[in-house]
mmCIF file of C-alpha atoms and ligand atoms in Angstrom:
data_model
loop_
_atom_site.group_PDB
_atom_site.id
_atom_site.type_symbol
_atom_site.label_atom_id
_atom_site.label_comp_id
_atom_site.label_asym_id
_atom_site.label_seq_id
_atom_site.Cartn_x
_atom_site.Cartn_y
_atom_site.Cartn_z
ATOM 1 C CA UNK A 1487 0.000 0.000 0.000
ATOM 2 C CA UNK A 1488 1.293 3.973 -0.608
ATOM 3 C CA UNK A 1489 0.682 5.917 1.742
ATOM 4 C CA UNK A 1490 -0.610 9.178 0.533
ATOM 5 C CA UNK A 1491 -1.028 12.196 3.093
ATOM 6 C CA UNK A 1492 -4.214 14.129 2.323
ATOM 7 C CA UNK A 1493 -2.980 17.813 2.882
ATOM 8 C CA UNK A 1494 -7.033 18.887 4.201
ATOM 9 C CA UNK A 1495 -8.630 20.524 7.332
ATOM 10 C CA UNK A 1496 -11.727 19.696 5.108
ATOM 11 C CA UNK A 1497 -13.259 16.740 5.945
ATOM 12 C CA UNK A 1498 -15.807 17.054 3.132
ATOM 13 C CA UNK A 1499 -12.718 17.536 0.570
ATOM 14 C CA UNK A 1500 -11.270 14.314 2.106
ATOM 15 C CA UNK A 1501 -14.540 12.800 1.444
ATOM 16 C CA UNK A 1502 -14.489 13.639 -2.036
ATOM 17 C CA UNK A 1503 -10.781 12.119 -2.786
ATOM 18 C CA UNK A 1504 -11.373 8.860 -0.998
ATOM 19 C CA UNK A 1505 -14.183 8.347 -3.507
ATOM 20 C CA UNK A 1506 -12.320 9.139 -6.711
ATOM 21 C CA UNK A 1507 -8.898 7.314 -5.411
ATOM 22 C CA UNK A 1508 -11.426 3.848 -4.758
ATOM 23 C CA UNK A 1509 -9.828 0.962 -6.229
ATOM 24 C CA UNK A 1510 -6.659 2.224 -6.281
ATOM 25 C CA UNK A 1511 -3.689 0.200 -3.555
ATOM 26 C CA UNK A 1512 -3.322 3.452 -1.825
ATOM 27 C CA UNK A 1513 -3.920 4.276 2.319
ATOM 28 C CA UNK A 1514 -5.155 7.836 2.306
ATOM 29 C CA UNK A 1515 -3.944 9.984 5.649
ATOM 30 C CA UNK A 1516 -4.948 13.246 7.308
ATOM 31 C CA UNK A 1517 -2.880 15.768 9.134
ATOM 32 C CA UNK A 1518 -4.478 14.455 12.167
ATOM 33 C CA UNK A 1519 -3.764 11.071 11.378
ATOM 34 C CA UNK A 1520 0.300 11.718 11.308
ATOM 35 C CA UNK A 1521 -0.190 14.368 13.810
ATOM 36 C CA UNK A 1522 0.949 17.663 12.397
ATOM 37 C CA UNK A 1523 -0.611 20.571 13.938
ATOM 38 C CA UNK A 1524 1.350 23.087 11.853
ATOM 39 C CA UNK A 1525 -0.826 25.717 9.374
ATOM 40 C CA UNK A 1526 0.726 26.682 6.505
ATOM 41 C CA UNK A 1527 0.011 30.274 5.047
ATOM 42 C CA UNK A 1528 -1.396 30.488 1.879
ATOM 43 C CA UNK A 1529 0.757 33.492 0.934
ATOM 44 C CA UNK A 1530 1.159 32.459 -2.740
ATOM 45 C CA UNK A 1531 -0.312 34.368 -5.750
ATOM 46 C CA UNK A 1532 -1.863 31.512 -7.803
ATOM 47 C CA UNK A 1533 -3.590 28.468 -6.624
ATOM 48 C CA UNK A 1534 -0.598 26.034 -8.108
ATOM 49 C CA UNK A 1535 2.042 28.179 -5.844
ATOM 50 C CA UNK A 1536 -0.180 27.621 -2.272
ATOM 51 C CA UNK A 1537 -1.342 24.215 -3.746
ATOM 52 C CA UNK A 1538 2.614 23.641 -3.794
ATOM 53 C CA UNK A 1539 3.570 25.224 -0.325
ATOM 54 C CA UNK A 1540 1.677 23.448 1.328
ATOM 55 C CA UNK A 1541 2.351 19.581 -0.470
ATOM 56 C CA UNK A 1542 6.165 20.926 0.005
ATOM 57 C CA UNK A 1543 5.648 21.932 3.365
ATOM 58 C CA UNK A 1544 3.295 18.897 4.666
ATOM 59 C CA UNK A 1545 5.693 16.522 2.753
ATOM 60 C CA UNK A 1546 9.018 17.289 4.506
ATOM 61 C CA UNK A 1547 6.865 17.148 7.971
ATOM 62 C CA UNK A 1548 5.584 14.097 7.180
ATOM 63 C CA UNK A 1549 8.241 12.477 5.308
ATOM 64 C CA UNK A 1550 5.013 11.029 3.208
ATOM 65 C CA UNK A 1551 3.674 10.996 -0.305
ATOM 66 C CA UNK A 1552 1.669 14.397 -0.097
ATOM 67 C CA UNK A 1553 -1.410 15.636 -2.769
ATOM 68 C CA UNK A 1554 -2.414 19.346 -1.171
ATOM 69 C CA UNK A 1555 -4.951 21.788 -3.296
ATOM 70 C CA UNK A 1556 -5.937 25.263 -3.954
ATOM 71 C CA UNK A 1557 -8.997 26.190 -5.360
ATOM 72 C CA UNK A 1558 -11.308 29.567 -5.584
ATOM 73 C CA UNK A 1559 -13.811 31.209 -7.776
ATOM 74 C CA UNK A 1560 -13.237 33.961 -10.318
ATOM 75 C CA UNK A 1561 -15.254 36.208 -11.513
ATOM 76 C CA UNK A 1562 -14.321 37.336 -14.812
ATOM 77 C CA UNK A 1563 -16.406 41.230 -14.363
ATOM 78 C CA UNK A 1564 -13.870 41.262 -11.651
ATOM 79 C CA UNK A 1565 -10.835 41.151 -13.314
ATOM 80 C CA UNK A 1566 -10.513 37.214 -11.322
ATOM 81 C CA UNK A 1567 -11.630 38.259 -7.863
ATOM 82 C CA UNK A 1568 -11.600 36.637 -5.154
ATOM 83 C CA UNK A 1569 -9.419 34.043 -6.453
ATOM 84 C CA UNK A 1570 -6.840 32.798 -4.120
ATOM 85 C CA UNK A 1571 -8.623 35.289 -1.663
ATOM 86 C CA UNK A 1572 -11.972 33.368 -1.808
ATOM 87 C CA UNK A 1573 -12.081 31.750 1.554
ATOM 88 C CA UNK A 1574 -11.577 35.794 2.802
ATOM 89 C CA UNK A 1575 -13.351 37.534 0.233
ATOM 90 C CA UNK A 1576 -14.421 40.816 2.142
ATOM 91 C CA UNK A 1577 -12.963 40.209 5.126
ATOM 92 C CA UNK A 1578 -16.158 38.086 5.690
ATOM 93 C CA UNK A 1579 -17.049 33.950 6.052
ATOM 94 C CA UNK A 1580 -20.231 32.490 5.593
ATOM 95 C CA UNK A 1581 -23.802 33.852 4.308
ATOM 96 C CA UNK A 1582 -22.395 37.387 4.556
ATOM 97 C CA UNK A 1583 -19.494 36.653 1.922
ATOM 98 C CA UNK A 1584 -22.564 35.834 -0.580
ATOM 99 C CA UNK A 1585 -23.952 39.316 0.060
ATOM 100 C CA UNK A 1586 -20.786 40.621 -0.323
ATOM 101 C CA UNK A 1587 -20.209 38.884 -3.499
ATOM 102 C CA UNK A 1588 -23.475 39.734 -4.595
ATOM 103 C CA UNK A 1589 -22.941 43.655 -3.780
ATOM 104 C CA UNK A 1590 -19.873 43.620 -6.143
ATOM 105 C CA UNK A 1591 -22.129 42.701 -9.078
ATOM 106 C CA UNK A 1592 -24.803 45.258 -8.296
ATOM 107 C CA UNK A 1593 -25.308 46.181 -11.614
ATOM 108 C CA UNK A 1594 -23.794 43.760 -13.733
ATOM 109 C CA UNK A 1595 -26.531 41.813 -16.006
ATOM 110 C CA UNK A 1596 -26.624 37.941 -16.321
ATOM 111 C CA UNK A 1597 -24.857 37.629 -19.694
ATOM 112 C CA UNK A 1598 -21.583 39.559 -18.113
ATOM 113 C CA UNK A 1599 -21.499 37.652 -14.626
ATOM 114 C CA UNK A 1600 -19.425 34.376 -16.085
ATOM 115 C CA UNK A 1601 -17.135 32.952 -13.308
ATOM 116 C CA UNK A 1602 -15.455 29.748 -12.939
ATOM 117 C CA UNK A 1603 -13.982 27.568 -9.853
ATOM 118 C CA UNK A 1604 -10.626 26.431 -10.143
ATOM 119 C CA UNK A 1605 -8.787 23.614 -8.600
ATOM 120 C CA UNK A 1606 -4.968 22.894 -8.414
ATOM 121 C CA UNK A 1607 -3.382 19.506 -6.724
ATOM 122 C CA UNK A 1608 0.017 19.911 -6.147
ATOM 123 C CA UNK A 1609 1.131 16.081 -5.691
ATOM 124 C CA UNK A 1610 4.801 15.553 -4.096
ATOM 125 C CA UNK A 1611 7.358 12.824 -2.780
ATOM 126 C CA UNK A 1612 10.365 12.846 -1.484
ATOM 127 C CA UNK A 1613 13.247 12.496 -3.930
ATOM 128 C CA UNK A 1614 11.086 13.576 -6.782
ATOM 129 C CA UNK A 1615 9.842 16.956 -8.833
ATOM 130 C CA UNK A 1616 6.098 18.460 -7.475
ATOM 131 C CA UNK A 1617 3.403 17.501 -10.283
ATOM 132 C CA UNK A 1618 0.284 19.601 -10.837
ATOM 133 C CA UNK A 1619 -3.360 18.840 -11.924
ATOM 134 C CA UNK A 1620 -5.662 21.644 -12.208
ATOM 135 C CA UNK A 1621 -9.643 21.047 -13.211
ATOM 136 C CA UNK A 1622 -12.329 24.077 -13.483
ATOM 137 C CA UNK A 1623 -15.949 24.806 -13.729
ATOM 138 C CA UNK A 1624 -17.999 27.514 -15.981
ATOM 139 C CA UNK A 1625 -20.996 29.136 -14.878
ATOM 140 C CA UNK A 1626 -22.787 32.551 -14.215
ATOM 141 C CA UNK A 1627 -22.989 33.834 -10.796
ATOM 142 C CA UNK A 1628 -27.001 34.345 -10.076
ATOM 143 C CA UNK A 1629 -28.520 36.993 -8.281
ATOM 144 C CA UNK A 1630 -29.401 35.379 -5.107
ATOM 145 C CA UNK A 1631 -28.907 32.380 -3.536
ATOM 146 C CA UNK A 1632 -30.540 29.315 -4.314
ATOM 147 C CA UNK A 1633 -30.117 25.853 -2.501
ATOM 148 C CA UNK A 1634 -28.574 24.136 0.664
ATOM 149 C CA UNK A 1635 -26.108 21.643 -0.551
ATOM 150 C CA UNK A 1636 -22.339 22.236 -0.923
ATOM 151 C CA UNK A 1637 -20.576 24.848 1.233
ATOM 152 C CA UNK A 1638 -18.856 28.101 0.312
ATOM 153 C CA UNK A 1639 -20.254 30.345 -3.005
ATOM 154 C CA UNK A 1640 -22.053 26.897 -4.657
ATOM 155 C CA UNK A 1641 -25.598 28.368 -3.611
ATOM 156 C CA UNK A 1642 -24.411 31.914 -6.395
ATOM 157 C CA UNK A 1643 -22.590 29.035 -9.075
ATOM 158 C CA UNK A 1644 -25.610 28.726 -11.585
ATOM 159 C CA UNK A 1645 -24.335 25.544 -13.921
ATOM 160 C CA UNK A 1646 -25.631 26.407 -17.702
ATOM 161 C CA UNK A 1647 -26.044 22.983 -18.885
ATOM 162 C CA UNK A 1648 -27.411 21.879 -15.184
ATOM 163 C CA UNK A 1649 -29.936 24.779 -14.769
ATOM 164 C CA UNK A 1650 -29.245 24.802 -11.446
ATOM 165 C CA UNK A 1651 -26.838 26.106 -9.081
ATOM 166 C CA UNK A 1652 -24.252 23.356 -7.089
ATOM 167 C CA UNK A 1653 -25.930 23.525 -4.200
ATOM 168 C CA UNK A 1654 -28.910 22.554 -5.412
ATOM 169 C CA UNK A 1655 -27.438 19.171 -6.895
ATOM 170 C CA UNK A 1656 -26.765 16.340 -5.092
ATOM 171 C CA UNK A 1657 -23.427 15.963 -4.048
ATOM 172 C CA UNK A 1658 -22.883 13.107 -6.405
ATOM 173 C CA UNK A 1659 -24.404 15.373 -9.223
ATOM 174 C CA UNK A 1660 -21.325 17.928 -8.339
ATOM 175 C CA UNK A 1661 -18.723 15.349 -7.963
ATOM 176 C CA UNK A 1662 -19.102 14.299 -11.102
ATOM 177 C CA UNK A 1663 -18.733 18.054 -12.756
ATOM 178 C CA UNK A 1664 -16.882 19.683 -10.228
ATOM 179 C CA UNK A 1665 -13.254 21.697 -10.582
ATOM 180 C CA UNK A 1666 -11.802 20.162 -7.690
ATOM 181 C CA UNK A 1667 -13.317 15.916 -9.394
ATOM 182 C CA UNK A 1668 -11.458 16.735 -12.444
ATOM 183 C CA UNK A 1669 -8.304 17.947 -11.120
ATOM 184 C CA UNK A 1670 -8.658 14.809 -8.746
ATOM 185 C CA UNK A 1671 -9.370 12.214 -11.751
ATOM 186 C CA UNK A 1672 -5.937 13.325 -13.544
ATOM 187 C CA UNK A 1673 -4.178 13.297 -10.098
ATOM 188 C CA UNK A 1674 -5.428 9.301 -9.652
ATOM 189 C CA UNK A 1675 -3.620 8.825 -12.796
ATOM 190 C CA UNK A 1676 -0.246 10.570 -11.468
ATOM 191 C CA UNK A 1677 -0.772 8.248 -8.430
ATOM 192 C CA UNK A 1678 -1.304 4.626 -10.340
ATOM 193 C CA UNK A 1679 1.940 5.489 -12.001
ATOM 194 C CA UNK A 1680 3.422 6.248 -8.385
ATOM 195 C CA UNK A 1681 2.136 3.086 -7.118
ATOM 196 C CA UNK A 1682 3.874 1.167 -9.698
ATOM 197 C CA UNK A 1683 6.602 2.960 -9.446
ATOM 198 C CA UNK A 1684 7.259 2.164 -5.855
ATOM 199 C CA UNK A 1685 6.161 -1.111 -6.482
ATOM 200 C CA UNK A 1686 2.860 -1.003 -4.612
ATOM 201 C CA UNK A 1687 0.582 -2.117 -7.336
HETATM 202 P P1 ITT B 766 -8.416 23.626 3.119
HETATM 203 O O1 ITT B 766 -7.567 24.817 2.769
HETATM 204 O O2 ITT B 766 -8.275 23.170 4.545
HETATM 205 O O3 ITT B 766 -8.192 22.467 2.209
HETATM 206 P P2 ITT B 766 -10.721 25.305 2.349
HETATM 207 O O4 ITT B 766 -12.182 25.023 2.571
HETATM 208 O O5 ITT B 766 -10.160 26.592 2.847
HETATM 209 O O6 ITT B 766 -9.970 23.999 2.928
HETATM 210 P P3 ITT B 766 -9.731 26.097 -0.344
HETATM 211 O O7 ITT B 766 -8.644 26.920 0.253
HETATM 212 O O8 ITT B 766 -9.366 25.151 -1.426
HETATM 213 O O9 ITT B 766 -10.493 25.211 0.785
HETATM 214 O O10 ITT B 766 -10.895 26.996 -0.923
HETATM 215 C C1 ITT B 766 -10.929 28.387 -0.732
HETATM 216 C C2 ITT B 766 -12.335 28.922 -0.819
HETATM 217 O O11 ITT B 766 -12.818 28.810 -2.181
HETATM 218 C C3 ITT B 766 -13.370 28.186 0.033
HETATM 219 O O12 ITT B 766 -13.376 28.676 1.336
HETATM 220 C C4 ITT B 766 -14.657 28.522 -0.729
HETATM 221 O O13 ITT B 766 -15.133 29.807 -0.367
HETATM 222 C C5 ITT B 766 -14.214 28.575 -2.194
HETATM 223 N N1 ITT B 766 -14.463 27.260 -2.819
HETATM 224 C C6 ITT B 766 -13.549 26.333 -3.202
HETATM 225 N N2 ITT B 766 -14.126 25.244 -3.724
HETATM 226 C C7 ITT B 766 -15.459 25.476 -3.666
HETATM 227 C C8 ITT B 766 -16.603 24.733 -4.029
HETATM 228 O O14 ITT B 766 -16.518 23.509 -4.536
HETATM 229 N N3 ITT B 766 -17.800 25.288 -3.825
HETATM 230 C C9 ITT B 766 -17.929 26.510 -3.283
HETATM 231 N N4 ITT B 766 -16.914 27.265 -2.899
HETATM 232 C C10 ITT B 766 -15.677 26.767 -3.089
#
């Protein structure tokens, strides 16, 4: 079995990975499992460069296999805001960053509110170069929120082709179109070559 530490304070993320890595010979761990305690900042500019910092980081604590991510939403009427700010957008958490969100695009009409989320997976082992996998997701940020699912600014993502926004799907109707299950499906393949590689398979 590889052991593969699961750079996440999220359990829902961790959720999400165990499901796409099924099948493969791999023991997924959490920073609780190995016992780090240690936050790293998120003081890069792009997602791959905190996405990075942290697999770098968690790896050399660790000594382990580490996969870490990065992911946001940008808004293209604002120039890519929040981006890698998302999770402090406003200097607010919660309901009020949707208002705050929302407030931005006062007067901006539906055809010129496209946004998309982005994921990067910075993947790293000692010995080797960091790989990246990045996935993303198009659609229009609505004008209020609609739905309960999901967490963060899913109940503003409106999905064109879904005609709904994330948090009104189920969550196996996001994981199967979401930023961070595509990055994850071309990091599995990065890991079964790992696996063979260190003879796991
Ligand atoms: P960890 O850093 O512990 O992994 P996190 O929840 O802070 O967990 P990120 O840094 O990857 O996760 O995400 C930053 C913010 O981007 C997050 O707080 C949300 O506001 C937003 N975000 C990311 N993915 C999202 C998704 O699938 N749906 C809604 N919002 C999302």
């Amino acid at each position: 079995m590889l052991p593969l530490l699961v750079a996440t304070r999220n359990p829902g993320k961790l959720c999400e990975y165990a499901q796409i890595f099924a099948g493969l010979n791999i023991e997924l761990r959490t920073l609780t499992d190995v016992g780090i305690d240690d936050e790293v900042e998120e003081t890069g500019a792009t997602f791959a460069e905190n996405a990075r910092l942290k697999a770098e980081t968690y790896m050399q604590l660790s000594g382990l296999p580490t996969l870490a991510d990065d992911s946001g939403l940008e808004v293209a009427a604002l120039n890519g805001a929040p981006g890698v700010y998302s999770a402090r957008y406003g200097g607010v958490t919660g309901r009020a960053q949707l208002e705050y969100l929302l407030k931005q695009l006062e007067d901006v009409p539906f055809h010129n509110r496209v946004a998309r989320f982005v994921c990067c997976i910075a993947l790293a082992r000692p010995g080797y170069a960091i790989e990246y996998t990045e996935g993303t997701l198009s659609g229009v940020i609505e004008f209020e929120p609609r739905g309960e699912g999901g967490f963060g600014y899913d109940p503003l993502f409106y999905v064109l082709d879904a005609h709904m926004t994330l948090a009104e799907m189920t969550p196996e109707q996001k994981n199967a179109i979401s930023h961070r299950a595509v990055a994850a499906q071309a990091a599995r393949e990065i890991l079964a070559r790992w696996q063979i590689e260190s003879g796991a398979a």
